[in-house]
Amino acid sequence: MQTELSEQLGVEHALFGFTPFPAVAAAISRAGGFGVLGAVRYTAPDDLKRDLDWVEAHVDGRPYGLDVVMPAKKVEGVTEAEVEAMIPAGHRQFVKDTLARYGVPELADGEASGWRITGWMEQVARSQLDVAFDYPIKLLANALGSPPADVVGRAHERGLLVAALAGSARHARKHREAGIDIVVAQGYEAGGHTGEIGSMVLTPEVVDAVAPLPVLAAGGIGSGQQVAAALALGAQGVWLGSIWLTTTEAELPSRALVRKLLSAGSGDTVRSRALTGKPARQLRTEWTDAWDGPGGPGTLPMPLQGLLVADAITRIQRYEVEPLLGTPVGQIVGRMNEERSVQAVVDDLTRGFERAVDRINRIAGRSRQ
Amino acid sequence: MQTELSEQLGVEHALFGFTPFPAVAAAISRAGGFGVLGAVRYTAPDDLKRDLDWVEAHVDGRPYGLDVVMPAKKVEGVTEAEVEAMIPAGHRQFVKDTLARYGVPELADGEASGWRITGWMEQVARSQLDVAFDYPIKLLANALGSPPADVVGRAHERGLLVAALAGSARHARKHREAGIDIVVAQGYEAGGHTGEIGSMVLTPEVVDAVAPLPVLAAGGIGSGQQVAAALALGAQGVWLGSIWLTTTEAELPSRALVRKLLSAGSGDTVRSRALTGKPARQLRTEWTDAWDGPGGPGTLPMPLQGLLVADAITRIQRYEVEPLLGTPVGQIVGRMNEERSVQAVVDDLTRGFERAVDRINRIAGRSRQ
């Protein structure tokens, strides 16, 4: 499964795997795909350094990349405390009441929230980059618009390709103007932040909008048939995130969450602002229902919403409060029905791709060579 | 582009085209696809008879089908007047006020609404079938659940295949249990009534759910690449509706509406209950915004909403009140940028399909034979 882009990056399959887990990222690259480690949870540079060292030691010399969350617009000199102060008391009370209704225990003293707003702030993303640029990463992706021009410049100086996610042709064109090398077309079906255009429509639209830049298709891809469909739509590869969550190498914070993912159907996700303030697809839970229902106070804009709920999410995960327990995940969660190794997932994708190509050739009246 | 289903129906391409316009349906079949005439607007059996005669005379002996809107559950002995009486006065006032705000003139005396609730009622659909079964139609499709068992039986006695639309694997399984022959998997991107699962995810899920029944993919398909993608996902053909709206053979009620369709982007549609009471994708307009915004009274359940707005929609179309003017259409409206003949659309689909197959073979390392 070779495209110009996969050849340029020196990988066997045009499969790009985004994951917050170093063991998954390394396993994707070892299996012939391109592993991309999500950096958003590394608020301490030393933690990122430790995990990049681990990836380096376990990637068998194969290429890999890093994904940061960096806003193009700088927020100058605002502290986390100042941002905290912008959260209305009624919203804090709603979080408190909702957690109390489900009997969610408090965190012990000093038990840090796993998901901090700081990971979204530019200075943190920059400190992550200062670490990452010391490693031989081949690709830098940004999940939140185009990265700032100086970051694109630094990446290019080091020979990295820069990728950015887009949910519309308009966003994709902005990325091209910002000097981005690869656009990830993130369809409505995808986990995490998504727009409203389905992958079937978005992928070719973005391909046309930014040609000749390569496009990776994201959203709704978890089988070899879906890989074939995305490549037929003009993508130069696929970008998969959700499918790795239930691999044996993944380190989800809770077994109950793994069980929820394995049993969820494609209709069990929701695009909700409850997690970050922007629409992000995630498991539908009584937590998202509380926010999105008529009794909710309405969500706050990014980054306030994420800051408001960070500790609540940690408590829900820590104590495995099942009705409230969720995670960003795409509609392909309906296919994630067993725990498999990363290698088994990649084998399934590549074999399924070959079968889909056989099928399409039969339909086109071309026999297999 | 041949699948078992297209061979069974004796058509050259596995392209199924749904349309309310006889000239479009006949042209699709003449071009080697399978035209399906939508019957919902025919409240008078003689009108349907006239148009089926026309199709028969213009289809050059090629096969074609009919699409009805028939609820599986019977509503016994309810008259339109009784249904009318269920509509709250506040909702009628909202319609009146909204039309007044835009200065939409009244219809002249006796100027009938083009879109009547009666078309949705079972007795009307049955009278349509009494007419249609005298014609050599090859396929009967139902847009609203499985048709009643006796209708499926009558169709099968006459050698027709019966198709039904489904927005989820659960609905698709119900169709199989009801003896349906073909499931149309209607993805989130589609125009008209849709569920929330994108075509990329829904198509293979429905294929797996009802195998070995054939599945047609609907939603997000308007180019040959998208046809190839749908077939790679396991569909035995594609079901296209929106793309025909801007063909030269189509007879939309308003030139202003044609212009709106030609200029709309993929992000200019909305899934709204404003038209029928169930979520249906359509052009986003100030009319849908009025219903879906905070100032709206909330939509009524089917069939009340459709009955409530029928005359309003006719007035908006009749007087071409542009800000309010809309139509059901899918996200591929972003690709509908010029008026073309049905033949030109079919040629574009089949050539684009061949190019997509070439591309996927190159990626798979299989050269073209």
XYZ file of C-alpha atoms in Angstrom:
738
model
C 0.000 0.000 0.000
C 2.327 2.669 -1.339
C 1.674 6.291 -2.209
C 4.086 9.106 -2.980
C 3.794 10.210 0.630
C 4.455 6.797 2.169
C 7.469 6.420 -0.123
C 8.743 9.852 0.861
C 8.484 8.927 4.544
C 9.964 5.490 3.959
C 7.125 3.391 5.366
C 5.696 0.157 3.997
C 2.014 1.055 4.328
C 0.299 4.421 3.918
C -1.240 3.959 7.393
C -0.725 6.778 9.872
C -1.640 5.996 13.449
C -2.241 8.688 16.015
C -2.075 7.610 19.649
C -1.321 9.061 23.086
C 0.552 5.850 24.035
C 4.284 5.421 23.252
C 3.978 1.618 23.073
C 1.244 1.923 20.447
C 3.139 4.539 18.410
C 6.270 2.380 18.335
C 4.289 -0.756 17.466
C 2.540 1.001 14.554
C 5.889 2.026 13.084
C 7.381 -1.435 13.686
C 4.399 -2.961 11.858
C 5.199 -0.890 8.764
C 2.858 2.027 9.402
C 3.733 5.504 10.634
C 3.199 6.000 14.375
C 2.390 9.501 15.621
C 2.645 10.140 19.353
C 0.143 12.633 20.771
C 1.959 15.089 23.032
C -0.991 16.927 24.583
C -0.845 15.063 27.900
C 2.859 15.834 28.494
C 2.805 18.963 30.604
C 6.284 18.242 31.965
C 9.041 18.226 29.308
C 10.899 15.468 31.165
C 7.919 13.121 30.818
C 7.894 13.649 27.065
C 11.662 13.144 26.954
C 11.340 9.864 28.860
C 8.639 8.574 26.493
C 10.440 9.683 23.327
C 13.541 7.875 24.607
C 11.355 4.800 25.023
C 9.937 5.121 21.499
C 13.444 5.568 20.068
C 14.531 2.384 21.812
C 11.539 0.398 20.573
C 10.906 1.619 17.053
C 13.647 -0.451 15.374
C 14.848 2.560 13.425
C 11.504 3.062 11.709
C 10.162 6.597 11.175
C 7.594 8.160 13.512
C 6.081 11.546 14.301
C 4.681 13.801 17.004
C 1.274 15.467 17.313
C 0.921 18.686 19.290
C -2.052 20.924 20.066
C -0.933 24.421 19.283
C -3.255 27.338 18.553
C -2.139 29.551 15.670
C -3.224 32.614 17.666
C -1.030 33.390 20.631
C -2.629 34.065 24.008
C -0.147 36.498 25.564
C 0.756 36.281 29.217
C -2.422 34.666 30.523
C -1.917 32.362 33.465
C -3.945 29.293 34.235
C -5.233 31.064 37.360
C -6.521 33.958 35.272
C -8.277 31.558 32.916
C -9.733 29.695 35.928
C -11.221 32.948 37.163
C -13.293 33.285 33.979
C -15.380 30.207 34.797
C -18.853 31.124 36.125
C -19.772 29.830 39.584
C -22.980 28.246 38.206
C -20.945 26.042 35.890
C -18.702 24.909 38.755
C -21.813 24.112 40.763
C -23.265 22.068 37.870
C -20.110 19.944 37.757
C -20.191 19.511 41.545
C -23.895 18.581 41.564
C -23.581 16.138 38.688
C -20.631 14.356 40.288
C -22.468 14.280 43.644
C -25.569 12.774 42.027
C -23.461 9.812 40.923
C -21.516 9.633 44.186
C -18.169 10.288 42.510
C -15.491 10.470 45.245
C -13.064 13.388 45.524
C -9.461 12.923 44.419
C -6.944 12.383 47.191
C -4.755 15.390 48.082
C -2.144 16.032 45.434
C -3.643 13.525 42.984
C -3.143 15.457 39.792
C -5.708 15.753 37.046
C -4.603 13.654 34.088
C -5.902 16.107 31.548
C -4.707 19.664 32.094
C -5.613 22.763 30.224
C -1.953 23.654 30.127
C -1.395 21.012 27.453
C -3.499 23.201 25.188
C -1.553 26.346 25.811
C 1.041 27.507 23.371
C 3.938 27.802 25.819
C 3.494 24.152 26.789
C 3.336 23.030 23.160
C 6.526 25.018 22.526
C 8.311 23.336 25.417
C 7.197 19.996 23.950
C 8.713 20.994 20.611
C 11.985 22.024 22.246
C 12.206 18.458 23.504
C 10.934 16.769 20.362
C 13.264 18.554 17.936
C 16.175 16.726 19.610
C 14.719 13.445 18.369
C 14.752 12.216 14.755
C 10.991 12.653 14.292
C 9.941 12.830 10.639
C 6.550 14.509 10.956
C 5.005 17.165 13.158
C 1.224 17.299 13.222
C -0.962 19.965 14.774
C -4.474 19.137 15.858
C -5.659 22.742 16.241
C -5.297 24.773 13.066
C -2.025 25.667 11.381
C 0.937 25.937 13.742
C 2.631 29.352 14.020
C 4.920 30.293 11.108
C 8.134 30.081 13.152
C 7.268 26.529 14.236
C 6.627 25.516 10.617
C 9.973 27.104 9.761
C 11.847 25.256 12.531
C 10.270 21.960 11.463
C 11.183 22.513 7.819
C 14.772 23.439 8.731
C 15.064 20.046 10.391
C 13.600 18.254 7.378
C 10.284 17.422 9.046
C 6.994 17.348 7.207
C 4.262 19.377 8.888
C 0.679 18.122 8.951
C -2.482 19.840 10.175
C -6.053 18.690 10.631
C -8.908 20.273 8.686
C -12.641 19.688 8.780
C -13.457 21.731 5.689
C -11.925 22.725 2.364
C -11.654 26.289 3.654
C -9.511 25.238 6.622
C -7.437 23.060 4.338
C -6.684 26.017 2.043
C -5.579 28.048 5.070
C -3.133 25.284 5.967
C -1.688 25.353 2.460
C -1.233 29.117 2.721
C 0.549 28.595 6.060
C 3.102 26.319 4.383
C 1.771 23.031 5.740
C 2.953 19.933 3.828
C 0.143 17.461 4.558
C -3.537 18.046 5.304
C -5.401 15.532 7.454
C -9.049 15.704 6.321
C -10.931 14.962 9.527
C -14.450 13.805 8.704
C -17.575 14.002 10.818
C -17.237 10.323 11.808
C -13.888 10.885 13.530
C -13.178 10.827 17.240
C -12.160 14.104 18.861
C -12.703 17.498 17.278
C -14.685 17.173 14.066
C -16.698 19.247 11.664
C -19.995 18.315 10.064
C -18.836 17.023 6.659
C -18.732 13.239 6.320
C -15.464 11.650 5.167
C -17.065 10.460 1.910
C -17.641 14.096 0.933
C -14.782 15.811 2.777
C -11.858 13.713 1.543
C -12.156 14.422 -2.208
C -13.150 18.020 -1.506
C -9.972 18.623 0.493
C -7.883 16.730 -2.081
C -9.196 19.069 -4.785
C -8.775 22.145 -2.580
C -5.076 21.688 -1.768
C -3.731 19.693 -4.735
C -0.921 18.831 -5.213
C -0.433 18.686 -1.428
C -1.011 15.181 -0.073
C -4.120 14.538 2.006
C -4.617 11.891 4.688
C -8.190 10.749 5.296
C -9.341 10.571 8.912
C -12.710 9.605 10.333
C -14.602 6.366 9.858
C -11.567 4.272 9.009
C -10.994 1.048 10.917
C -10.998 -1.711 8.294
C -9.154 -2.461 5.087
C -12.305 -1.750 3.082
C -12.426 1.707 4.621
C -8.731 2.206 3.828
C -9.434 1.286 0.201
C -12.405 3.658 0.115
C -10.329 6.533 1.482
C -7.561 5.923 -1.055
C -10.155 5.697 -3.867
C -11.334 9.139 -2.726
C -7.893 10.536 -3.530
C -6.159 10.402 -0.148
C -2.447 9.540 -0.063
C -2.941 7.609 3.131
C -5.215 7.196 6.126
C -4.943 8.653 9.602
C -6.385 6.349 12.249
C -6.820 7.197 15.919
C -9.713 5.348 17.534
C -8.832 1.847 16.363
C -5.686 1.728 18.563
C -7.562 2.439 21.794
C -8.477 -1.223 22.215
C -5.103 -2.654 21.215
C -3.230 -4.698 23.801
C -0.443 -2.099 23.802
C -2.795 0.765 24.737
C -2.856 2.020 28.311
C -6.337 3.365 28.872
C -6.855 4.660 32.415
C -9.625 2.182 33.199
C -10.612 -1.397 32.344
C -14.249 -0.369 32.568
C -13.576 2.092 29.755
C -12.037 -0.652 27.629
C -15.167 -2.766 28.188
C -17.396 0.173 27.217
C -15.431 0.684 24.004
C -15.583 -3.015 23.116
C -19.357 -3.131 23.573
C -20.280 0.244 22.017
C -21.958 0.431 18.609
C -21.435 3.015 15.892
C -24.463 4.910 17.180
C -23.094 5.226 20.719
C -20.978 8.317 20.131
C -21.967 11.963 20.174
C -20.432 15.187 18.907
C -20.432 17.228 22.090
C -18.804 20.399 23.402
C -18.760 18.939 26.910
C -15.085 17.944 26.836
C -13.270 20.976 25.415
C -15.826 23.598 24.412
C -15.543 22.696 20.717
C -17.559 19.847 19.150
C -15.616 16.638 19.725
C -16.894 13.128 19.034
C -16.791 10.868 22.071
C -18.682 8.043 23.718
C -22.154 9.207 24.607
C -22.500 8.935 28.381
C -24.736 10.260 31.120
C -22.045 12.923 31.516
C -22.413 14.179 27.921
C -26.200 13.839 28.236
C -26.134 16.014 31.363
C -24.223 18.735 29.508
C -26.154 18.519 26.259
C -29.632 18.031 27.764
C -32.131 20.765 28.609
C -30.983 20.798 32.275
C -27.387 21.691 31.433
C -25.937 25.211 31.857
C -24.499 25.250 28.323
C -20.839 24.594 27.653
C -18.126 27.246 27.915
C -15.791 28.228 25.063
C -12.376 26.624 24.698
C -10.227 26.579 26.813
C -12.602 27.246 29.739
C -14.705 24.095 29.331
C -11.666 21.809 29.321
C -10.287 23.474 32.419
C -13.662 23.276 34.155
C -14.107 19.537 33.620
C -10.485 18.327 33.845
C -10.608 17.194 37.466
C -14.119 15.776 37.037
C -12.958 13.591 34.135
C -10.025 12.374 36.212
C -12.324 11.508 39.123
C -14.759 9.671 36.845
C -11.897 7.635 35.360
C -10.096 7.094 38.670
C -13.198 5.655 40.329
C -14.574 4.028 37.160
C -18.009 5.606 37.493
C -19.410 3.691 34.555
C -22.448 5.782 33.548
C -20.230 8.870 33.240
C -17.127 7.202 31.857
C -16.223 8.224 28.317
C -13.420 9.043 25.914
C -13.006 10.669 22.521
C -13.648 7.978 19.920
C -15.034 7.842 16.387
C -18.010 6.006 14.909
C -15.791 3.040 14.077
C -16.046 2.136 17.759
C -18.782 -0.209 16.469
C -16.018 -2.345 14.884
C -13.751 -2.348 17.944
C -15.074 -5.576 19.463
C -11.960 -7.372 20.684
C -8.559 -6.476 22.068
C -5.876 -7.142 19.481
C -2.212 -6.321 19.133
C -1.213 -3.365 16.969
C 0.401 -5.844 14.571
C -2.892 -7.763 14.273
C -4.748 -4.515 13.506
C -2.226 -3.549 10.823
C -2.388 -7.060 9.299
C -6.185 -6.843 9.253
C -6.048 -3.433 7.559
C -3.577 -4.481 4.867
C -5.306 -7.806 4.123
C -8.723 -6.168 4.070
C -7.333 -3.544 1.707
C -6.121 -6.246 -0.699
C -9.528 -7.984 -0.596
C -11.286 -4.678 -1.293
C -8.998 -4.077 -4.279
C -9.826 -7.573 -5.574
C -13.522 -6.802 -5.222
C -13.356 -3.434 -6.958
C -11.410 -5.000 -9.825
C -14.061 -7.701 -10.251
C -16.759 -5.012 -10.365
C -14.721 -3.041 -12.893
C -14.360 -6.169 -15.009
C -10.602 -6.360 -14.473
C -9.434 -9.759 -13.342
C -6.687 -10.002 -10.757
C -3.213 -10.169 -12.199
C -19.429 -1.482 -13.360
C -21.173 -4.789 -12.782
C -22.277 -6.446 -9.562
C -24.538 -9.446 -9.014
C -27.408 -7.043 -8.432
C -26.871 -4.963 -11.557
C -26.641 -8.183 -13.579
C -29.836 -9.482 -11.997
C -31.632 -6.263 -12.943
C -30.093 -6.194 -16.390
C -28.440 -2.790 -16.218
C -25.029 -1.768 -17.496
C -23.890 0.200 -14.431
C -24.631 -0.447 -10.756
C -25.901 3.144 -10.490
C -29.379 3.609 -9.026
C -30.866 7.055 -9.438
C -33.766 8.242 -7.316
C -35.687 11.236 -8.656
C -39.121 12.811 -8.490
C -38.919 13.694 -12.213
C -40.036 11.220 -14.935
C -37.659 12.712 -17.508
C -34.713 12.188 -15.163
C -35.742 8.621 -14.257
C -36.074 7.638 -17.919
C -32.767 9.309 -18.807
C -30.930 7.459 -16.018
C -32.191 4.118 -17.325
C -31.413 5.059 -20.928
C -27.863 5.962 -19.860
C -27.348 2.441 -18.497
C -28.227 3.084 -14.869
C -31.416 2.170 -13.036
C -33.909 5.039 -12.736
C -36.267 5.063 -9.765
C -39.237 7.428 -9.901
C -40.308 8.897 -6.560
C -44.082 8.626 -6.218
C -44.668 10.704 -3.091
C -45.930 13.780 -4.950
C -48.594 11.855 -6.902
C -51.714 12.245 -4.807
C -53.957 11.580 -7.816
C -53.558 8.101 -9.339
C -54.176 9.491 -12.833
C -51.173 11.803 -12.550
C -48.957 8.850 -11.701
C -50.482 6.849 -14.570
C -49.761 9.696 -16.986
C -46.135 9.954 -15.879
C -45.528 6.194 -15.881
C -46.925 6.103 -19.434
C -44.401 8.811 -20.294
C -41.534 6.902 -18.703
C -42.578 3.695 -20.544
C -42.518 5.609 -23.822
C -39.081 7.130 -23.151
C -37.103 4.410 -21.412
C -36.194 2.455 -24.571
C -37.174 -0.817 -22.924
C -34.643 -0.407 -20.118
C -35.611 -1.410 -16.558
C -36.731 1.131 -13.988
C -38.383 1.249 -10.559
C -40.721 3.161 -8.283
C -40.148 4.642 -4.819
C -43.085 5.066 -2.434
C -43.343 6.433 1.104
C -45.332 3.884 3.032
C -45.313 3.516 6.804
C -45.204 -0.078 8.041
C -47.698 0.812 10.786
C -51.191 1.526 9.537
C -53.008 4.638 10.718
C -56.648 3.477 10.677
C -59.411 5.779 9.487
C -57.762 9.113 10.272
C -58.688 11.889 7.886
C -56.454 14.766 6.899
C -58.887 17.099 8.688
C -58.456 15.166 11.920
C -54.685 15.328 11.603
C -54.917 19.067 10.838
C -56.819 19.544 14.100
C -53.852 18.226 16.094
C -51.635 21.164 15.112
C -51.284 23.728 17.941
C -52.407 27.282 17.181
C -49.029 28.651 18.313
C -47.276 26.672 15.606
C -49.653 27.959 12.945
C -48.993 31.481 14.175
C -45.215 30.946 13.983
C -45.541 29.916 10.334
C -47.764 32.910 9.621
C -45.436 35.348 11.393
C -42.307 33.993 9.729
C -43.850 34.221 6.253
C -45.125 37.734 7.024
C -41.646 38.831 8.164
C -40.325 37.995 4.701
C -43.390 39.385 2.911
C -44.304 36.043 1.341
C -47.571 36.504 -0.607
C -50.585 34.232 -0.087
C -51.411 31.607 -2.704
C -54.212 32.456 -5.094
C -57.565 30.770 -4.422
C -57.480 27.113 -5.383
C -53.708 27.096 -5.942
C -52.911 23.732 -4.461
C -49.963 22.987 -2.221
C -47.381 21.017 -4.165
C -46.413 18.894 -1.213
C -49.358 17.272 0.535
C -49.403 15.202 3.669
C -51.648 12.745 1.867
C -48.688 11.502 -0.126
C -47.331 10.162 3.138
C -50.452 8.304 4.103
C -50.767 4.609 3.497
C -53.993 4.706 1.511
C -52.395 7.069 -1.001
C -49.284 4.910 -1.291
C -51.555 1.895 -1.869
C -53.433 3.679 -4.650
C -50.036 4.507 -6.189
C -49.126 0.828 -6.068
C -52.436 -0.192 -7.679
C -51.416 1.980 -10.612
C -47.741 1.019 -10.643
C -48.271 -2.744 -10.575
C -49.825 -2.454 -14.072
C -46.451 -1.280 -15.387
C -43.380 -3.489 -15.881
C -41.433 -1.903 -13.012
C -38.581 -4.082 -11.744
C -38.030 -2.618 -8.296
C -40.193 -1.151 -5.569
C -38.421 0.954 -2.959
C -39.835 2.282 0.279
C -38.343 5.350 1.886
C -40.010 4.910 5.296
C -39.218 1.571 6.926
C -40.216 -1.828 5.594
C -43.416 -1.832 3.542
C -46.340 -3.881 4.920
C -46.088 -7.662 4.435
C -48.924 -7.848 1.902
C -47.244 -5.215 -0.272
C -43.952 -7.130 -0.172
C -45.939 -10.249 -1.131
C -47.689 -8.536 -4.054
C -44.371 -7.179 -5.317
C -42.690 -10.576 -5.090
C -45.595 -12.279 -6.902
C -44.955 -9.908 -9.789
C -41.228 -10.623 -9.787
C -40.238 -7.224 -8.405
C -37.327 -6.723 -6.051
C -38.211 -4.740 -2.932
C -35.757 -2.218 -1.481
C -35.952 -0.214 1.727
C -33.827 2.559 3.206
C -31.987 2.096 6.505
C -29.865 4.487 8.554
C -28.528 1.859 10.955
C -27.643 -1.832 11.049
C -30.623 -2.411 13.362
C -33.073 -0.986 10.810
C -31.380 -3.002 8.092
C -31.874 -6.252 10.042
C -35.569 -5.405 10.446
C -35.845 -5.036 6.680
C -34.275 -8.453 6.178
C -36.771 -9.957 8.635
C -39.575 -8.285 6.682
C -38.499 -10.069 3.504
C -36.896 -7.067 1.793
C -34.496 -7.952 -1.065
C -32.198 -4.902 -1.103
C -31.183 -2.533 1.684
C -30.278 1.056 0.827
C -27.808 2.180 3.503
C -28.575 5.882 3.838
C -25.628 7.672 5.411
C -25.583 10.907 7.393
C -24.367 12.844 4.332
C -27.499 12.051 2.316
C -30.302 14.406 1.385
C -33.698 13.778 2.937
C -34.258 11.606 5.994
C -30.955 10.469 7.432
C -29.511 9.020 10.588
C -26.264 10.018 12.271
C -23.868 7.367 10.950
C -21.600 8.511 8.117
C -21.577 6.459 4.902
C -17.959 5.400 5.474
C -19.036 3.601 8.649
C -22.643 2.722 7.796
C -22.116 0.990 4.437
C -19.873 -1.883 5.612
C -21.838 -2.187 8.850
C -25.101 -2.717 6.946
C -23.375 -5.049 4.457
C -22.206 -7.208 7.383
C -25.594 -7.000 9.118
C -27.729 -8.282 6.226
C -25.321 -10.455 4.195
C -25.928 -12.043 1.761
C -28.609 -9.461 0.886
C -27.281 -6.801 -1.483
C -26.755 -3.287 -0.137
C -26.816 -0.022 -2.064
C -24.808 2.856 -0.601
C -26.536 6.236 -0.391
C -25.254 9.514 0.980
C -22.199 11.468 -0.097
C -21.988 9.969 -3.576
C -21.749 12.286 -6.550
C -18.477 11.408 -8.288
C -16.855 8.303 -9.704
C -14.342 8.299 -6.849
C -17.212 8.189 -4.393
C -18.808 5.359 -6.387
C -15.540 3.421 -6.180
C -15.315 4.095 -2.444
C -18.871 2.851 -1.853
C -18.211 -0.318 -3.845
C -14.933 -0.870 -1.968
C -16.996 -0.700 1.222
C -18.964 -3.730 0.075
C -22.011 -2.156 -1.578
C -23.430 -3.830 -4.690
C -24.255 -0.449 -6.160
C -24.870 3.175 -5.306
C -28.132 5.030 -4.806
C -27.892 8.666 -5.865
C -30.580 11.289 -5.381
C -29.183 14.794 -5.005
C -26.910 14.784 -8.041
C -29.880 14.698 -10.479
C -31.476 17.866 -9.082
C -29.275 20.092 -11.214
C -29.508 18.035 -14.406
C -31.026 19.688 -17.449
C -33.870 17.129 -17.373
C -34.906 18.028 -13.802
C -37.944 20.211 -13.255
C -37.328 22.045 -10.019
C -40.132 24.442 -9.115
C -37.902 27.511 -9.209
C -34.859 28.807 -11.104
C -33.759 30.607 -7.958
C -33.587 27.206 -6.259
C -31.412 25.836 -9.069
C -29.065 28.790 -8.614
C -28.923 28.205 -4.855
C -28.039 24.540 -5.405
C -25.332 25.393 -7.930
C -23.678 27.866 -5.570
C -24.056 25.939 -2.281
C -21.047 24.298 -0.616
C -20.931 21.000 1.252
C -21.323 22.894 4.513
C -24.529 24.633 3.423
C -26.922 21.830 4.373
C -28.473 21.016 7.721
C -30.194 17.985 9.241
C -33.445 19.562 10.372
C -36.878 18.409 11.468
C -38.429 21.535 9.947
C -39.664 19.819 6.781
C -41.316 16.605 7.986
C -40.833 16.274 11.731
C -38.009 13.745 11.319
C -34.377 14.787 10.735
C -33.950 15.374 6.999
C -30.903 16.911 5.342
C -31.726 19.961 3.253
C -30.299 23.310 2.233
C -29.802 25.462 5.293
C -31.990 28.539 4.885
C -33.421 31.303 7.027
C -36.515 29.062 7.160
C -34.640 26.137 8.752
C -32.755 28.605 10.973
C -36.074 30.039 12.170
C -37.309 26.561 13.133
C -34.063 25.334 14.633
C -33.067 28.538 16.408
C -33.900 29.530 19.981
C -36.918 31.570 18.825
C -38.665 28.604 17.197
C -41.625 26.780 18.783
C -40.023 23.336 18.270
C -41.031 21.074 15.428
C -44.046 18.752 15.545
C -43.858 14.980 15.055
C -44.417 13.418 11.636
C -46.892 13.802 9.936
C -48.008 17.033 11.647
C -44.935 19.097 10.781
C -45.186 18.276 7.073
C -48.848 19.165 7.023
C -48.197 22.389 8.931
C -45.549 23.686 6.528
C -46.840 22.306 3.192
C -48.560 25.481 2.014
C -45.744 27.652 3.349
C -43.180 25.706 1.316
C -45.350 26.071 -1.790
C -45.654 29.818 -1.238
C -41.917 30.216 -0.715
C -41.213 28.301 -3.946
C -44.016 29.947 -5.913
C -42.753 33.448 -5.112
C -39.059 32.496 -5.031
C -38.432 34.041 -1.622
C -34.715 33.392 -1.763
C -33.692 33.527 1.908
C -36.321 30.889 2.757
C -36.030 28.771 -0.374
C -34.696 25.268 0.185
C -34.949 21.624 -0.797
C -33.803 18.276 0.536
C -30.248 17.737 -0.716
C -27.133 15.946 0.516
C -23.644 17.218 1.300
C -22.554 16.511 -2.270
C -24.376 19.720 -3.198
C -20.863 21.181 -2.952
C -19.997 19.305 -6.186
C -23.169 20.326 -8.054
C -21.725 23.398 -9.725
C -23.103 23.251 -13.254
C -26.225 22.038 -15.013
C -25.472 18.898 -16.991
C -27.523 16.289 -18.784
C -28.228 12.997 -17.024
C -26.063 11.294 -19.654
C -23.166 13.637 -18.855
C -23.520 12.852 -15.131
C -23.535 9.105 -15.790
C -20.505 9.423 -18.082
C -18.690 11.404 -15.402
C -19.514 8.762 -12.766
C -18.387 5.810 -14.879
C -15.186 7.500 -16.099
C -14.357 8.734 -12.605
C -14.916 5.215 -11.311
C -12.430 3.798 -13.830
C -9.843 6.431 -12.874
C -10.332 5.628 -9.185
C -9.816 1.919 -9.912
C -6.606 2.777 -11.789
C -5.425 4.791 -8.804
C -6.213 2.120 -6.226
C -4.410 -0.478 -8.340
C -1.323 1.719 -8.536
C -1.372 2.103 -4.736
C -1.813 -1.654 -4.342
C 1.154 -2.212 -6.653
C -0.972 -3.848 -9.345
C -0.449 -2.356 -12.761
C -3.408 -1.883 -15.050
C -4.114 -4.820 -17.343
